[in-house]
């Protein structure tokens, strides 16, 4: 019985350490995502968001264009800041080197 308990404790400890490492890697990746500039290729690009575009669709399109490295990090940013339902349709001028936080702010302000 003691051996079983000890084995369960060791297994639980290994799982907790693994979860901690994965959590740290996810957090570090998210922080890196927030600070990396977006390269759009030109000084400024006009990007159009159609009415009814979802956050997921927007994230996938921006990733497909090579502007974002991770669509899930962009969606997480929107949820963390409470802007997941605030994306507005319209045409936006996206400057080369803009960061994801500023891009999300642009898409929710419709300036």
Short mmCIF file of C-alpha atoms in Angstrom, two decimals:
data_model
loop_
_atom_site.label_atom_id
_atom_site.label_comp_id
_atom_site.label_asym_id
_atom_site.label_seq_id
_atom_site.Cartn_x
_atom_site.Cartn_y
_atom_site.Cartn_z
CA UNK A 1 0.00 0.00 0.00
CA UNK A 2 2.85 2.34 0.82
CA UNK A 3 4.49 1.68 -2.55
CA UNK A 4 1.25 2.52 -4.37
CA UNK A 5 0.89 5.79 -2.46
CA UNK A 6 4.51 6.70 -3.14
CA UNK A 7 4.08 5.92 -6.85
CA UNK A 8 0.96 8.09 -7.03
CA UNK A 9 2.76 10.96 -5.31
CA UNK A 10 5.71 10.74 -7.69
CA UNK A 11 3.37 10.59 -10.70
CA UNK A 12 1.43 13.60 -9.44
CA UNK A 13 4.65 15.53 -8.85
CA UNK A 14 5.86 14.77 -12.38
CA UNK A 15 2.52 15.90 -13.82
CA UNK A 16 2.61 19.12 -11.82
CA UNK A 17 6.15 19.90 -12.92
CA UNK A 18 5.20 19.18 -16.54
CA UNK A 19 2.14 21.42 -16.30
CA UNK A 20 4.29 24.17 -14.78
CA UNK A 21 6.83 23.95 -17.59
CA UNK A 22 4.10 24.01 -20.26
CA UNK A 23 2.40 26.95 -18.56
CA UNK A 24 5.66 28.87 -18.36
CA UNK A 25 6.36 28.21 -22.05
CA UNK A 26 2.84 29.36 -23.03
CA UNK A 27 3.16 32.54 -20.96
CA UNK A 28 6.60 33.29 -22.36
CA UNK A 29 5.36 32.74 -25.92
CA UNK A 30 2.38 35.04 -25.31
CA UNK A 31 4.63 37.79 -23.91
CA UNK A 32 6.92 37.46 -26.92
CA UNK A 33 3.90 37.65 -29.26
CA UNK A 34 2.76 40.91 -27.64
CA UNK A 35 6.08 42.64 -28.30
CA UNK A 36 6.93 41.41 -31.79
CA UNK A 37 6.31 43.96 -34.54
CA UNK A 38 4.03 42.99 -37.41
CA UNK A 39 5.71 43.14 -40.80
CA UNK A 40 3.11 43.98 -43.47
CA UNK A 41 5.67 44.45 -46.22
CA UNK A 42 4.97 48.08 -47.12
CA UNK A 43 5.00 51.26 -45.08
CA UNK A 44 1.23 51.04 -44.76
CA UNK A 45 -1.36 48.57 -46.00
CA UNK A 46 -5.12 49.08 -46.22
CA UNK A 47 -6.92 46.13 -44.63
CA UNK A 48 -10.68 45.67 -44.86
CA UNK A 49 -12.78 43.88 -42.27
CA UNK A 50 -16.13 42.84 -43.67
CA UNK A 51 -19.31 43.05 -41.56
CA UNK A 52 -19.86 39.81 -39.66
CA UNK A 53 -16.18 38.90 -39.50
CA UNK A 54 -15.46 36.91 -36.36
CA UNK A 55 -12.43 37.26 -34.15
CA UNK A 56 -11.38 33.74 -35.12
CA UNK A 57 -11.76 34.51 -38.83
CA UNK A 58 -9.83 37.75 -38.47
CA UNK A 59 -7.03 36.02 -36.54
CA UNK A 60 -6.74 33.26 -39.13
CA UNK A 61 -6.68 35.75 -42.02
CA UNK A 62 -3.97 37.86 -40.40
CA UNK A 63 -1.94 34.71 -39.71
CA UNK A 64 -2.49 33.48 -43.27
CA UNK A 65 -1.07 36.76 -44.59
CA UNK A 66 2.01 36.19 -42.44
CA UNK A 67 1.31 39.21 -40.25
CA UNK A 68 0.70 37.27 -37.04
CA UNK A 69 2.72 34.32 -35.82
CA UNK A 70 -0.07 32.85 -33.70
CA UNK A 71 -3.82 33.33 -34.21
CA UNK A 72 -4.62 31.94 -30.76
CA UNK A 73 -2.40 34.51 -29.04
CA UNK A 74 -4.26 37.30 -30.86
CA UNK A 75 -7.60 35.81 -29.78
CA UNK A 76 -6.30 35.46 -26.21
CA UNK A 77 -5.26 39.12 -26.28
CA UNK A 78 -8.78 40.11 -27.32
CA UNK A 79 -10.35 38.03 -24.54
CA UNK A 80 -7.89 39.20 -21.88
CA UNK A 81 -8.61 42.84 -22.73
CA UNK A 82 -12.37 42.25 -23.04
CA UNK A 83 -12.44 43.26 -26.71
CA UNK A 84 -13.46 39.89 -28.19
CA UNK A 85 -16.81 41.30 -29.41
CA UNK A 86 -15.62 44.82 -30.20
CA UNK A 87 -14.06 44.26 -33.65
CA UNK A 88 -15.59 46.77 -36.05
CA UNK A 89 -16.03 46.40 -39.80
CA UNK A 90 -14.22 48.95 -41.93
CA UNK A 91 -11.02 49.79 -43.73
CA UNK A 92 -7.90 50.23 -41.67
CA UNK A 93 -4.47 51.58 -42.49
CA UNK A 94 -1.97 49.20 -40.93
CA UNK A 95 1.54 50.61 -40.56
CA UNK A 96 4.53 48.33 -40.86
CA UNK A 97 5.93 47.48 -37.43
CA UNK A 98 2.67 47.86 -35.51
CA UNK A 99 2.41 45.59 -32.47
CA UNK A 100 -0.53 43.22 -31.81
CA UNK A 101 -1.90 45.33 -28.92
CA UNK A 102 -2.04 48.44 -31.11
CA UNK A 103 -3.53 46.44 -34.00
CA UNK A 104 -6.34 45.15 -31.81
CA UNK A 105 -6.93 48.66 -30.51
CA UNK A 106 -7.14 49.90 -34.10
CA UNK A 107 -9.65 47.22 -35.07
CA UNK A 108 -11.87 48.04 -32.10
CA UNK A 109 -11.78 51.81 -32.46
CA UNK A 110 -12.69 52.14 -36.17
CA UNK A 111 -10.62 55.30 -36.60
#
